[in-house]
Short mmCIF file of C-alpha atoms in Angstrom, two decimals:
data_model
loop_
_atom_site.label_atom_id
_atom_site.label_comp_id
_atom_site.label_asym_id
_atom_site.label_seq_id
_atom_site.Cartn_x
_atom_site.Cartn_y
_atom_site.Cartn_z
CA UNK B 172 -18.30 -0.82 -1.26
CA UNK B 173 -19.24 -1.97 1.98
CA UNK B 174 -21.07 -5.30 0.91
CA UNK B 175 -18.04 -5.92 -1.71
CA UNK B 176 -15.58 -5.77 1.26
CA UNK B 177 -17.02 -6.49 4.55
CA UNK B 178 -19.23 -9.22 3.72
CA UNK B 179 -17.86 -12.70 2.02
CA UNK B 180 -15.75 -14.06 4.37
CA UNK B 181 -15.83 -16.80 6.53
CA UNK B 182 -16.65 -14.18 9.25
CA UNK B 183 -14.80 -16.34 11.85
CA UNK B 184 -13.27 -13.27 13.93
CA UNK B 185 -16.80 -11.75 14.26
CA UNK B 186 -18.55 -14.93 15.08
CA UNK B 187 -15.95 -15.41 18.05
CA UNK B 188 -16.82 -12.59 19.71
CA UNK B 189 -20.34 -13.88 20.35
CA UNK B 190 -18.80 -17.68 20.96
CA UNK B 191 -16.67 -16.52 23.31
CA UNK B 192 -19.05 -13.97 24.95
CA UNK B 193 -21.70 -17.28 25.87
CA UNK B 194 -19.22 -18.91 27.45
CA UNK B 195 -18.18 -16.02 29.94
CA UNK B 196 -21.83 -15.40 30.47
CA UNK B 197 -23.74 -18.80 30.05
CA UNK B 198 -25.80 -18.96 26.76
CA UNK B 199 -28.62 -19.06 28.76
CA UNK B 200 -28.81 -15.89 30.29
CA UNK B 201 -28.48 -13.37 27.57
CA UNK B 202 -30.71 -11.54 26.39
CA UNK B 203 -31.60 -10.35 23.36
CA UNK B 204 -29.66 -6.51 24.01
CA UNK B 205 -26.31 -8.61 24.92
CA UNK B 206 -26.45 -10.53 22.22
CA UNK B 207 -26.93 -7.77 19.77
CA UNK B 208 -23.88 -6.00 21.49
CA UNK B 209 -21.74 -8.44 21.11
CA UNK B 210 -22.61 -9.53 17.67
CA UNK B 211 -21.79 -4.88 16.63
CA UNK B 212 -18.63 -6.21 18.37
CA UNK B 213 -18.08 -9.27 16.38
CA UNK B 214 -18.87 -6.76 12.84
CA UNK B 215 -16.57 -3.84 14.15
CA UNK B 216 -13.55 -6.64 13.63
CA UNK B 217 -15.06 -7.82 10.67
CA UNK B 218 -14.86 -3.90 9.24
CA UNK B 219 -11.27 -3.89 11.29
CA UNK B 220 -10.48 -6.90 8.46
CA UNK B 221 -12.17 -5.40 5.45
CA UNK B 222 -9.99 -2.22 6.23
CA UNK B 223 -6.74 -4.07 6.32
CA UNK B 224 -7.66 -5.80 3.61
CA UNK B 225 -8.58 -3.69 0.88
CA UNK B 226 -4.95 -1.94 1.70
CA UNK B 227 -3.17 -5.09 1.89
CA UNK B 228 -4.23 -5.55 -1.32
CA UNK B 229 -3.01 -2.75 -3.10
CA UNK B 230 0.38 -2.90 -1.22
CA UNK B 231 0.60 -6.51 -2.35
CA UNK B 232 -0.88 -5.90 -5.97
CA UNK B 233 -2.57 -9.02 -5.68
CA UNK B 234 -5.54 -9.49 -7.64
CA UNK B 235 -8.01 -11.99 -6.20
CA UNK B 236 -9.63 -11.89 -2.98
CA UNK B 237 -12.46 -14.14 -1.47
CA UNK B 238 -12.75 -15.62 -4.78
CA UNK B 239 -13.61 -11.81 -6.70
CA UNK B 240 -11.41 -9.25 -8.00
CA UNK B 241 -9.74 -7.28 -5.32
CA UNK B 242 -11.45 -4.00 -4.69
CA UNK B 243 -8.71 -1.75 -6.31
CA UNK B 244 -9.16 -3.72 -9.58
CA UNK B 245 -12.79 -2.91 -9.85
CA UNK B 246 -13.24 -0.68 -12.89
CA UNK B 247 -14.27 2.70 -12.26
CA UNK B 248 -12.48 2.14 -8.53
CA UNK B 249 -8.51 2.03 -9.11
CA UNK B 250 -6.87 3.90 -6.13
CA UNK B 251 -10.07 5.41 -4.72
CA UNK B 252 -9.82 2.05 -2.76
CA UNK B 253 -7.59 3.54 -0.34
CA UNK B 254 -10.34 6.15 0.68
CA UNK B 255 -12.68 3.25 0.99
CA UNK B 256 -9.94 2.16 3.41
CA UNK B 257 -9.95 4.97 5.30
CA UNK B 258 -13.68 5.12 5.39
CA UNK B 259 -13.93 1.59 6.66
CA UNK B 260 -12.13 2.49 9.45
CA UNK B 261 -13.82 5.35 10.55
CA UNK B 262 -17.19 2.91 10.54
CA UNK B 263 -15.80 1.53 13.39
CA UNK B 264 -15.41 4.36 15.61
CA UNK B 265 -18.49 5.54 15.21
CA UNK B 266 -20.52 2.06 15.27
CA UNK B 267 -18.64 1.72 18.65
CA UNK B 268 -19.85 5.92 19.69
CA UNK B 269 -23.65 5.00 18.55
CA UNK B 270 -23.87 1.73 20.62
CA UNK B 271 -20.92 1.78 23.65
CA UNK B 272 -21.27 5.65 24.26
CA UNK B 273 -21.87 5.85 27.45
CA UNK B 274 -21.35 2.48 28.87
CA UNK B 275 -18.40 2.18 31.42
CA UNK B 276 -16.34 -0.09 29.09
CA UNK B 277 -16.74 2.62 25.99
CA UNK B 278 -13.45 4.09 26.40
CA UNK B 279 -11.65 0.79 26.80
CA UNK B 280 -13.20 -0.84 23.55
CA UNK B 281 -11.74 2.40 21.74
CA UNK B 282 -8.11 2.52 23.49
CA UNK B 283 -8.47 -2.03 22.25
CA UNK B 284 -9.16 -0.94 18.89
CA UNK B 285 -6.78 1.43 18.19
CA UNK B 286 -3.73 -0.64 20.17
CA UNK B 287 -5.03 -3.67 18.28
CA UNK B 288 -4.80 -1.93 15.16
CA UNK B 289 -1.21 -0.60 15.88
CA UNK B 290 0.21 -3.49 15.94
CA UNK B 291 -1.43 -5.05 13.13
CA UNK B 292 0.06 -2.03 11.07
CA UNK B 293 3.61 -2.15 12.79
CA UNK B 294 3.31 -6.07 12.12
CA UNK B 295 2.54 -5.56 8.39
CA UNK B 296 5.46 -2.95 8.12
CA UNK B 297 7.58 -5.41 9.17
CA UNK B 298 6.58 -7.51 6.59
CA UNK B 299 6.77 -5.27 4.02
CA UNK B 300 10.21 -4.09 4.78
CA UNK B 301 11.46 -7.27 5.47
CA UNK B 302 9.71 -9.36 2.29
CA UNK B 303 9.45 -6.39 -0.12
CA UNK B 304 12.08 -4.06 0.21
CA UNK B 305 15.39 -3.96 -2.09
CA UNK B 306 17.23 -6.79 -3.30
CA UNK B 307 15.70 -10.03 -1.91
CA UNK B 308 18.07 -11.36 0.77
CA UNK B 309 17.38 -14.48 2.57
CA UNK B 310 20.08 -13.72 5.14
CA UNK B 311 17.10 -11.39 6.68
CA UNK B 312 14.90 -14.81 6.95
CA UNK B 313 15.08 -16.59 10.58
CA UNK B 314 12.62 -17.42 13.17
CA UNK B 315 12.61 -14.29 15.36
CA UNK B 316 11.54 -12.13 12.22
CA UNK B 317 8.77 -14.43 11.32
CA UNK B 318 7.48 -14.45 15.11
CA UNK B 319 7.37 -11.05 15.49
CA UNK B 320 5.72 -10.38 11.66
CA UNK B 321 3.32 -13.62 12.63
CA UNK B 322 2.24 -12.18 16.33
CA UNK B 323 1.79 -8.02 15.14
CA UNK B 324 0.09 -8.85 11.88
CA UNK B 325 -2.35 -11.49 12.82
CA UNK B 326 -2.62 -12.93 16.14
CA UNK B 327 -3.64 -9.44 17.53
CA UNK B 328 -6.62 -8.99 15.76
CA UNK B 329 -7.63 -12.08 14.33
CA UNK B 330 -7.26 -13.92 18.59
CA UNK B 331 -6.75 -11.54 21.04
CA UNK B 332 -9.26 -9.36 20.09
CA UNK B 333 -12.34 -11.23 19.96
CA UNK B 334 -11.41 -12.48 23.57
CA UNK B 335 -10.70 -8.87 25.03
CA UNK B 336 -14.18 -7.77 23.16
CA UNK B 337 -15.92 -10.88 24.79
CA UNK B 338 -14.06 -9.97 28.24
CA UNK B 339 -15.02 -5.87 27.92
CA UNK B 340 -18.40 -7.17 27.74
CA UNK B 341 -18.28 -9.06 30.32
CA UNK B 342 -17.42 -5.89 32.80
CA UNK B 343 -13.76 -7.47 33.12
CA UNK B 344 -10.97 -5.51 33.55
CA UNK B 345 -8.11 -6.12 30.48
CA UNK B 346 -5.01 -5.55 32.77
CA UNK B 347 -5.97 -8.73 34.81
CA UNK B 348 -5.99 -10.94 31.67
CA UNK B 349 -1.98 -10.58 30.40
CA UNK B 350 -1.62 -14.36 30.37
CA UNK B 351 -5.18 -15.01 28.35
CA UNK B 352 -3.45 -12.37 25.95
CA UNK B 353 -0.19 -14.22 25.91
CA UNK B 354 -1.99 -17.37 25.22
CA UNK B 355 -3.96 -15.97 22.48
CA UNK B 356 -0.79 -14.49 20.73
CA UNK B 357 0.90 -17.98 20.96
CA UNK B 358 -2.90 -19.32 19.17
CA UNK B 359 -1.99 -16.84 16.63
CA UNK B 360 1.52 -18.24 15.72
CA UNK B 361 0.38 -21.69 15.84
CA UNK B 362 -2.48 -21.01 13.65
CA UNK B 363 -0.19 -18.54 10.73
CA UNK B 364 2.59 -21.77 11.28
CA UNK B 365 -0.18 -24.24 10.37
CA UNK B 366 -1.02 -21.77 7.08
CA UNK B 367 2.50 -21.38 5.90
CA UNK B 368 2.38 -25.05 6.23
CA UNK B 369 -0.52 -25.90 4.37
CA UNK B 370 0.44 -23.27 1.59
CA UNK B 371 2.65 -25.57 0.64
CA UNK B 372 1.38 -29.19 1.77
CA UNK B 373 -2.04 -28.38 1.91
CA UNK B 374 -4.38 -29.76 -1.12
CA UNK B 375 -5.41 -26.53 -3.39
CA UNK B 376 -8.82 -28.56 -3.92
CA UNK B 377 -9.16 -28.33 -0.30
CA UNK B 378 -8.35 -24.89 1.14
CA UNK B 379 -9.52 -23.42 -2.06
CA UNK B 380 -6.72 -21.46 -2.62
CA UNK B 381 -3.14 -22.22 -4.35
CA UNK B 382 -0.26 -21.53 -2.60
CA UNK B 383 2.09 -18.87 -3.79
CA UNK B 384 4.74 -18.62 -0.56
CA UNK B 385 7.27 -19.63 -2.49
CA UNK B 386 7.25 -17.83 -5.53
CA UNK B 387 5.84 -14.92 -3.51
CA UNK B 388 9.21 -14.74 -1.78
CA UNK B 389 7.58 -15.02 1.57
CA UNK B 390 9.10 -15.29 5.10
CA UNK B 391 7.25 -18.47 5.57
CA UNK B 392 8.21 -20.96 8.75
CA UNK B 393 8.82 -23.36 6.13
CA UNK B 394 11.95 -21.35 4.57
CA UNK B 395 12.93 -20.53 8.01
CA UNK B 396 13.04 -24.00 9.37
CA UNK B 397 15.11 -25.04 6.36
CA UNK B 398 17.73 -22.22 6.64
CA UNK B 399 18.06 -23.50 9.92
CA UNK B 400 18.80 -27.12 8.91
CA UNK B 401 20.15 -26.70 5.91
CA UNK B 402 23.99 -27.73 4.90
CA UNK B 403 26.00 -25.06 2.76
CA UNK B 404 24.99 -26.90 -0.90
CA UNK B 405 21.32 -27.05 0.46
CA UNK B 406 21.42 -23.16 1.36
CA UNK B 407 22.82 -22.86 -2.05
CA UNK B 408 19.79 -24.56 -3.24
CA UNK B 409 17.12 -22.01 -1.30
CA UNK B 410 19.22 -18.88 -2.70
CA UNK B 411 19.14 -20.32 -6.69
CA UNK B 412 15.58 -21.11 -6.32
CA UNK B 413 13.65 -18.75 -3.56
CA UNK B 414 11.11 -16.23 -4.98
CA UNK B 415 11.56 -17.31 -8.50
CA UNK B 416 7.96 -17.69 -10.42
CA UNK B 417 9.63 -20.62 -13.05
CA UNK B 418 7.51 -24.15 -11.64
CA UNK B 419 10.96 -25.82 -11.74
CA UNK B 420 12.54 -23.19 -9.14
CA UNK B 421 9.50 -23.68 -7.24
CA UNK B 422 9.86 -27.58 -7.60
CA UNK B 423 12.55 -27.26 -6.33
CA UNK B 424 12.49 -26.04 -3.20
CA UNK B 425 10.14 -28.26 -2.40
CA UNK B 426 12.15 -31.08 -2.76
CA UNK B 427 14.46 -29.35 -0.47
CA UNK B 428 11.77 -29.43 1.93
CA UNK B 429 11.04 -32.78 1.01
CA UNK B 430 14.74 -33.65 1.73
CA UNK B 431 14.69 -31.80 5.22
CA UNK B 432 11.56 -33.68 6.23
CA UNK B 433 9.97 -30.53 7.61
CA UNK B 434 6.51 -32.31 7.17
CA UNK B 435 7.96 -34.17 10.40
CA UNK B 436 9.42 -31.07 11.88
CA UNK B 437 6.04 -29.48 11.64
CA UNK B 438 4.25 -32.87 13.33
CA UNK B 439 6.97 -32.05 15.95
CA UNK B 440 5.98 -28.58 16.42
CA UNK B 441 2.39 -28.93 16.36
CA UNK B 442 2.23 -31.72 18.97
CA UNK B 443 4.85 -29.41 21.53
CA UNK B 444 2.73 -26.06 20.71
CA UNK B 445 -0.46 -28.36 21.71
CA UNK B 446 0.60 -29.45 24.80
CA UNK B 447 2.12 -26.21 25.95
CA UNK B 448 -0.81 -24.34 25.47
CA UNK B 449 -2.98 -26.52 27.11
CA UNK B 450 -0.56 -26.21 30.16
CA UNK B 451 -1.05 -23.24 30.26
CA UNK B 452 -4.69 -22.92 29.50
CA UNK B 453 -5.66 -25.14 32.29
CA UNK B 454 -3.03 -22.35 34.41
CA UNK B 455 -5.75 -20.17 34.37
CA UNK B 456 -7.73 -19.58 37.52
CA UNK B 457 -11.21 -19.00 35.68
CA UNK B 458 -12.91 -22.19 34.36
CA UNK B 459 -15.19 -20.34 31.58
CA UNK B 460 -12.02 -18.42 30.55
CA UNK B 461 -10.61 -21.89 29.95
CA UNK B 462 -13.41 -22.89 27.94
CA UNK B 463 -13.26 -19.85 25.62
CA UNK B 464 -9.05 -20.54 24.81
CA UNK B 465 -10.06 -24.46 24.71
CA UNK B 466 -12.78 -23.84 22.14
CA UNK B 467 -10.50 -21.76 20.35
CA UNK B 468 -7.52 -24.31 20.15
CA UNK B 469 -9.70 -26.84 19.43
CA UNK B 470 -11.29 -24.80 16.36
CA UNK B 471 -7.90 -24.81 14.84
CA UNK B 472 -5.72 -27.72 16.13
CA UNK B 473 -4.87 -30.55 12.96
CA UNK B 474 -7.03 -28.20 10.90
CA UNK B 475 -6.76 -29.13 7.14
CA UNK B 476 -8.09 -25.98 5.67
#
């Protein structure tokens, strides 16, 4: 269970952790303990992600993940998956009591953890209500929902996190760092923006994956930006068409889009979100703290995939 869902990712949460920890410390000086200590870090989020995951999954019903059947639809597994879910979980708090105990960050890696994954839950129940529940109403659709669904559900875990590991580490102290968090949060919209975007612009040959938003009825930035610019008969358009699995509904929508130029709006936003955060990036007093958020934007700015 544990190979099937932790392992066959693109590990990129984990493998920050360690990134971000040689730049706070110098590559050069670690030894081999450190390292090791921050790579348990870097696989507690990757368990954090296999956890969310294999429940995501089942809330979702999807049915492919990572290229294999999702967990639940193994035979012989069905709903036993959300056990596995809860075991997962658990893995983490006691990977974290077998190597941390003891040291004096231990009981600030748990309290991380457990806020980190609070918000990650509060952000997916606001997707769920908001996407899932009742009749599907577009009204609900604007940019403040899909900020706050983007910044609980994923920027948490998959950018703050890593960082606030890496910083733990480090012997730092987390409440000095509320503008590295902010700035990691704002990474995290940028980066779920781009994704929306590319779900629908993106080539499927590419990112190895099709994209589904629209069909899937989701609160995507791309909907959002064209309820905002949209005229009465081009609303009417969204309403017809939004969530509907027929190609031609999906079709077109994206002529909509195509209509609203929102590939331009999205060059637009890209370019501001750039240059704000590297405003305030280069804000920050601490030159290798710099170089960890740099790296990160850098990692993920004009990304195709």
């Amino acid at each position: 269970m544990i190979d099937y869902n932790v392992l066959g990712g693109k590990c990129n949460r984990g493998l920050s952790v360690v990134d971000s920890y040689k730049l706070l410390k110098g590559a050069d000086v670690l030894g081999e303990e450190e390292l090791f200590l921050a790579s348990t870090l870097g696989w507690c989020i990757e368990w954090l992600q296999a956890y969310f995951l294999v429940l995501d999954d089942i809330m979702d019903d999807s049915h492919t993940r990572r290229g294999q059947p999702c967990w639940f639809r193994v035979p012989h597994v069905g709903f036993i998956a959300v056990n596995d879910g809860i075991i997962l979980r658990n893995h983490i708090s006691r990977i974290l009591r077998h190597q941390f105990k003891g040291k004096p960050y231990y009981a600030d890696l748990l309290d991380l953890f457990n806020e980190v994954e609070f918000k990650t839950a509060s952000g997916q129940l606001l997707d769920l209500i908001t996407t899932h529940e009742g009749e599907q109403d577009l009204t609900k659709y604007n940019i403040t929902v899909h900020r706050r669904i983007v910044q609980y559900k994923t920027a948490y875990y998959s950018f703050y996190l890593p960082v606030a590991c890496a910083l733990l580490l480090s012997g730092e102290n987390l409440d000095n760092y509320g503008a590295v968090e902010n700035i990691l949060v704002e990474m995290g919209t940028y980066f779920q923006v781009q994704d929306d975007y590319l779900d629908c612009y993106g080539d499927p040959e590419f990112i190895g994956k099709i994209g589904t938003d629209i069909e899937d009825y989701k609160c995507s930035w791309l909907v959002v930006q064209a309820l905002e610019c949209a005229d009465e008969s081009q609303k009417h358009i969204l309403f017809e068409n939004y969530g509907k699995k027929d190609p031609a509904c999906v079709a077109k929508v994206k002529n909509l889009y195509k209509e609203l130029n929102l590939e331009a709006v999205f060059q637009d936003y890209e370019k501001e979100s750039y240059k704000k955060l590297i405003a305030d990036i280069e804000a920050q007093p601490s030159i290798a703290v710099q170089s960890v958020l740099k790296s990160f934007l850098h990692k993920i700015y004009k990304r195709q995939k």
